[in-house]
CSV table of C-alpha atoms in Angstrom, one decimal:
chain,number,residue,atom,x,y,z
A,1,UNK,CA,10.9,-5.9,-12.5
A,2,UNK,CA,7.5,-4.3,-12.5
A,3,UNK,CA,6.5,-0.7,-12.2
A,4,UNK,CA,3.3,1.4,-11.9
A,5,UNK,CA,2.7,4.8,-13.2
A,6,UNK,CA,-0.2,7.0,-12.0
A,7,UNK,CA,-0.3,9.8,-14.5
A,8,UNK,CA,-2.1,12.4,-12.3
A,9,UNK,CA,-0.9,13.4,-8.9
A,10,UNK,CA,-4.0,15.4,-8.2
A,11,UNK,CA,-7.5,15.3,-9.8
A,12,UNK,CA,-10.0,18.0,-8.8
A,13,UNK,CA,-13.6,17.3,-9.8
A,14,UNK,CA,-17.0,18.7,-8.9
A,15,UNK,CA,-19.5,16.6,-7.0
A,16,UNK,CA,-21.7,14.4,-9.2
A,17,UNK,CA,-19.3,14.6,-12.1
A,18,UNK,CA,-17.6,11.5,-13.5
A,19,UNK,CA,-14.0,10.8,-12.8
A,20,UNK,CA,-11.2,8.6,-14.2
A,21,UNK,CA,-7.9,8.0,-12.4
A,22,UNK,CA,-5.3,6.6,-14.7
A,23,UNK,CA,-2.9,3.8,-14.1
A,24,UNK,CA,-0.4,2.1,-16.4
A,25,UNK,CA,1.9,-0.7,-15.4
A,26,UNK,CA,4.8,-2.6,-16.8
A,27,UNK,CA,5.7,-6.2,-16.1
A,28,UNK,CA,7.4,-9.1,-18.0
A,29,UNK,CA,5.1,-11.6,-16.3
A,30,UNK,CA,1.4,-11.7,-15.7
A,31,UNK,CA,0.1,-9.6,-12.8
A,32,UNK,CA,-2.7,-9.1,-10.4
A,33,UNK,CA,-4.0,-5.5,-10.3
A,34,UNK,CA,-5.4,-3.6,-7.4
A,35,UNK,CA,-6.7,-0.2,-6.5
A,36,UNK,CA,-6.4,0.9,-2.9
A,37,UNK,CA,-7.9,4.0,-1.3
A,38,UNK,CA,-6.6,6.0,1.7
A,39,UNK,CA,-9.1,8.3,3.4
A,40,UNK,CA,-7.8,11.1,5.6
A,41,UNK,CA,-6.3,9.7,8.8
A,42,UNK,CA,-7.1,6.1,7.8
A,43,UNK,CA,-5.2,3.1,6.5
A,44,UNK,CA,-5.2,1.6,3.0
A,45,UNK,CA,-8.4,0.0,2.0
A,46,UNK,CA,-8.9,-2.3,-1.0
A,47,UNK,CA,-11.3,-0.8,-3.6
A,48,UNK,CA,-11.1,-3.6,-6.2
A,49,UNK,CA,-8.9,-6.1,-7.7
A,50,UNK,CA,-8.3,-7.9,-11.0
A,51,UNK,CA,-7.1,-11.5,-10.8
A,52,UNK,CA,-8.5,-13.0,-14.0
A,53,UNK,CA,-11.6,-13.4,-16.0
A,54,UNK,CA,-13.8,-10.4,-17.0
A,55,UNK,CA,-11.7,-7.3,-17.6
A,56,UNK,CA,-14.3,-5.0,-16.1
A,57,UNK,CA,-14.1,-5.2,-12.3
A,58,UNK,CA,-16.6,-3.6,-10.0
A,59,UNK,CA,-15.5,-2.5,-6.5
A,60,UNK,CA,-16.9,-0.8,-3.4
A,61,UNK,CA,-18.5,2.6,-3.3
A,62,UNK,CA,-19.5,2.5,-7.0
A,63,UNK,CA,-16.0,2.4,-8.4
A,64,UNK,CA,-15.0,0.1,-11.3
A,65,UNK,CA,-11.9,-0.5,-13.3
A,66,UNK,CA,-11.1,-2.0,-16.6
A,67,UNK,CA,-8.0,-4.1,-17.3
A,68,UNK,CA,-6.6,-3.5,-20.8
A,69,UNK,CA,-3.7,-5.9,-21.4
A,70,UNK,CA,-2.7,-4.4,-24.8
A,71,UNK,CA,-2.4,-1.0,-23.3
A,72,UNK,CA,-1.1,-2.3,-19.9
A,73,UNK,CA,-3.6,-0.1,-18.2
A,74,UNK,CA,-6.0,-0.4,-15.3
A,75,UNK,CA,-7.9,2.9,-15.1
A,76,UNK,CA,-10.3,3.5,-12.2
A,77,UNK,CA,-13.7,5.1,-12.9
A,78,UNK,CA,-16.8,6.4,-11.1
A,79,UNK,CA,-19.7,7.8,-13.0
A,80,UNK,CA,-20.7,10.3,-10.3
A,81,UNK,CA,-18.5,11.2,-7.4
A,82,UNK,CA,-19.4,12.4,-3.9
A,83,UNK,CA,-17.7,14.6,-1.4
A,84,UNK,CA,-16.9,11.5,0.6
A,85,UNK,CA,-14.8,10.1,-2.2
A,86,UNK,CA,-12.1,12.7,-1.5
A,87,UNK,CA,-9.1,10.6,-0.7
A,88,UNK,CA,-5.8,9.3,-2.1
A,89,UNK,CA,-6.0,6.4,-4.5
A,90,UNK,CA,-3.2,4.0,-5.2
A,91,UNK,CA,-2.8,1.6,-8.1
A,92,UNK,CA,-0.7,-1.5,-7.4
A,93,UNK,CA,0.4,-4.7,-9.2
A,94,UNK,CA,1.3,-8.0,-7.7
A,95,UNK,CA,3.5,-10.7,-9.2
A,96,UNK,CA,4.5,-14.1,-7.9
A,97,UNK,CA,8.2,-13.9,-7.1
A,98,UNK,CA,10.7,-16.8,-6.9
A,99,UNK,CA,10.7,-16.2,-3.1
A,100,UNK,CA,7.1,-17.2,-3.2
A,101,UNK,CA,5.6,-13.9,-2.2
A,102,UNK,CA,3.2,-11.8,-4.1
A,103,UNK,CA,4.9,-8.5,-4.1
A,104,UNK,CA,2.9,-5.3,-4.2
A,105,UNK,CA,4.4,-2.5,-6.3
A,106,UNK,CA,2.6,0.7,-5.9
A,107,UNK,CA,2.1,3.8,-8.0
A,108,UNK,CA,2.8,7.2,-6.4
A,109,UNK,CA,-0.9,7.9,-5.7
A,110,UNK,CA,-3.5,10.2,-7.0
A,111,UNK,CA,-5.3,12.7,-4.8
A,112,UNK,CA,-8.9,13.0,-5.7
A,113,UNK,CA,-10.4,16.3,-4.5
A,114,UNK,CA,-14.2,16.5,-4.9
A,115,UNK,CA,-15.6,20.0,-4.7
A,116,UNK,CA,-19.2,21.0,-4.0
B,1,UNK,CA,-12.6,-9.6,13.7
B,2,UNK,CA,-9.9,-7.1,14.4
B,3,UNK,CA,-7.9,-5.8,11.4
B,4,UNK,CA,-4.2,-5.1,11.2
B,5,UNK,CA,-3.2,-2.9,14.1
B,6,UNK,CA,-0.1,-0.6,14.2
B,7,UNK,CA,1.3,1.2,17.1
B,8,UNK,CA,2.1,4.0,17.6
B,9,UNK,CA,0.1,6.0,15.1
B,10,UNK,CA,2.6,8.8,15.3
B,11,UNK,CA,6.1,9.1,16.6
B,12,UNK,CA,8.4,12.1,16.7
B,13,UNK,CA,12.0,11.4,17.6
B,14,UNK,CA,15.3,13.1,17.4
B,15,UNK,CA,18.0,12.1,14.9
B,16,UNK,CA,20.2,9.4,16.5
B,17,UNK,CA,17.4,8.0,18.7
B,18,UNK,CA,15.9,4.6,18.4
B,19,UNK,CA,12.3,3.9,17.6
B,20,UNK,CA,10.4,0.6,17.5
B,21,UNK,CA,7.2,0.2,15.5
B,22,UNK,CA,4.8,-2.6,16.1
B,23,UNK,CA,2.3,-4.4,13.9
B,24,UNK,CA,-0.3,-6.9,14.9
B,25,UNK,CA,-1.6,-8.8,11.9
B,26,UNK,CA,-5.0,-10.3,11.4
B,27,UNK,CA,-5.1,-13.5,13.5
B,28,UNK,CA,-4.1,-16.6,11.4
B,29,UNK,CA,-2.4,-14.6,8.6
B,30,UNK,CA,0.9,-16.2,7.9
B,31,UNK,CA,2.2,-13.4,5.6
B,32,UNK,CA,3.2,-10.1,7.1
B,33,UNK,CA,4.7,-7.2,5.1
B,34,UNK,CA,6.2,-3.9,5.9
B,35,UNK,CA,6.0,-1.0,3.5
B,36,UNK,CA,7.1,2.6,3.7
B,37,UNK,CA,6.0,5.8,2.1
B,38,UNK,CA,8.4,8.7,2.1
B,39,UNK,CA,7.1,12.3,1.5
B,40,UNK,CA,4.4,11.7,-1.0
B,41,UNK,CA,6.3,9.3,-3.1
B,42,UNK,CA,5.2,5.8,-3.9
B,43,UNK,CA,4.7,3.2,-1.2
B,44,UNK,CA,7.7,0.9,-1.2
B,45,UNK,CA,8.1,-2.7,0.0
B,46,UNK,CA,10.5,-3.3,2.9
B,47,UNK,CA,10.2,-6.9,3.8
B,48,UNK,CA,8.1,-10.0,4.0
B,49,UNK,CA,7.6,-12.5,6.8
B,50,UNK,CA,6.1,-15.9,6.4
B,51,UNK,CA,5.2,-16.9,10.0
B,52,UNK,CA,8.4,-16.1,11.9
B,53,UNK,CA,10.8,-16.4,9.0
B,54,UNK,CA,12.0,-13.5,6.9
B,55,UNK,CA,11.1,-14.5,3.4
B,56,UNK,CA,12.4,-11.4,1.6
B,57,UNK,CA,14.1,-8.4,3.1
B,58,UNK,CA,15.4,-7.0,-0.2
B,59,UNK,CA,13.6,-3.7,0.4
B,60,UNK,CA,15.2,-2.8,3.7
B,61,UNK,CA,17.2,0.4,3.1
B,62,UNK,CA,20.2,-0.4,5.3
B,63,UNK,CA,21.3,-2.1,8.5
B,64,UNK,CA,19.9,0.5,10.8
B,65,UNK,CA,16.5,-1.2,10.2
B,66,UNK,CA,15.8,-4.5,12.0
B,67,UNK,CA,12.6,-6.4,11.8
B,68,UNK,CA,11.4,-9.3,13.9
B,69,UNK,CA,8.3,-11.4,14.2
B,70,UNK,CA,8.3,-13.3,17.4
B,71,UNK,CA,6.5,-16.6,17.3
B,72,UNK,CA,5.0,-15.7,14.0
B,73,UNK,CA,2.5,-13.3,15.6
B,74,UNK,CA,3.2,-9.6,15.9
B,75,UNK,CA,6.1,-7.9,14.3
B,76,UNK,CA,8.4,-5.1,15.3
B,77,UNK,CA,10.5,-2.8,13.1
B,78,UNK,CA,13.3,-1.0,14.9
B,79,UNK,CA,15.2,1.9,13.5
B,80,UNK,CA,18.5,2.5,15.3
B,81,UNK,CA,19.9,5.1,15.0
B,82,UNK,CA,17.2,7.1,13.2
B,83,UNK,CA,18.2,9.5,10.5
B,84,UNK,CA,16.2,12.4,8.9
B,85,UNK,CA,15.5,10.5,5.7
B,86,UNK,CA,13.8,7.8,7.7
B,87,UNK,CA,10.8,10.0,8.1
B,88,UNK,CA,7.6,8.8,6.5
B,89,UNK,CA,4.6,6.5,7.0
B,90,UNK,CA,5.3,2.9,7.7
B,91,UNK,CA,2.5,0.5,6.7
B,92,UNK,CA,2.1,-3.1,7.8
B,93,UNK,CA,0.0,-5.6,5.9
B,94,UNK,CA,-1.0,-9.2,6.3
B,95,UNK,CA,-2.5,-11.9,4.2
B,96,UNK,CA,-3.5,-15.5,4.4
B,97,UNK,CA,-1.2,-18.2,3.1
B,98,UNK,CA,-1.9,-18.2,-0.7
B,99,UNK,CA,-4.2,-15.3,-0.4
B,100,UNK,CA,-4.4,-12.6,-3.1
B,101,UNK,CA,-5.4,-9.7,-0.9
B,102,UNK,CA,-3.3,-7.9,1.6
B,103,UNK,CA,-5.0,-6.1,4.5
B,104,UNK,CA,-3.3,-2.9,5.6
B,105,UNK,CA,-3.0,-1.2,8.9
B,106,UNK,CA,-3.4,2.5,9.5
B,107,UNK,CA,0.3,3.1,9.3
B,108,UNK,CA,2.7,4.8,11.7
B,109,UNK,CA,3.8,8.3,10.8
B,110,UNK,CA,7.5,8.6,11.8
B,111,UNK,CA,9.0,12.1,12.0
B,112,UNK,CA,12.8,12.4,12.7
B,113,UNK,CA,13.9,15.9,13.6
């Protein structure tokens, strides 16, 4: 079975500062990796995904993440945050099951609080 | 194109009552998933439909939960009778056959009092 650990439940940061949201996973098989964001009163929106190829993945709104297979990590970064980035961020992994589905296993989420 | 739509957005019911949640996936998406998030914990998988068939319902917590997907289009998730621990946000997601990305709805916040 696979699992996802988001090491920080809350991350306060000042506007225009850089931020890193940490994600580690465990899986006995190869995985796809995702970051989703949930803005207040909205659904989950895909930020970025890693399927294969380059380990540095760029997503929407200036976010990027780096897949590190040896450290089983997929940390999310942004060089300069805005107030509008205040949201909850979820890391997720997907594996191909024998049932044929690509299951999503989520971390517990990280609340990013951007302060002026 | 419309995204995944869930109804209602909020529901407050008393313990022992019945509630039915509805999900309309993106048109043409064969895969439909239900997930649940309870009180700030991780989002957990409930079940997966491929068209009208239940592909995997290993995440369903107990037999008080019944999911259907009539004609392979919209899906309903019924909780009967509801218990306090059923409170949480229920998310629906859909994806294309063979697709790598799941598109999520806004969720239904269920509160059982």
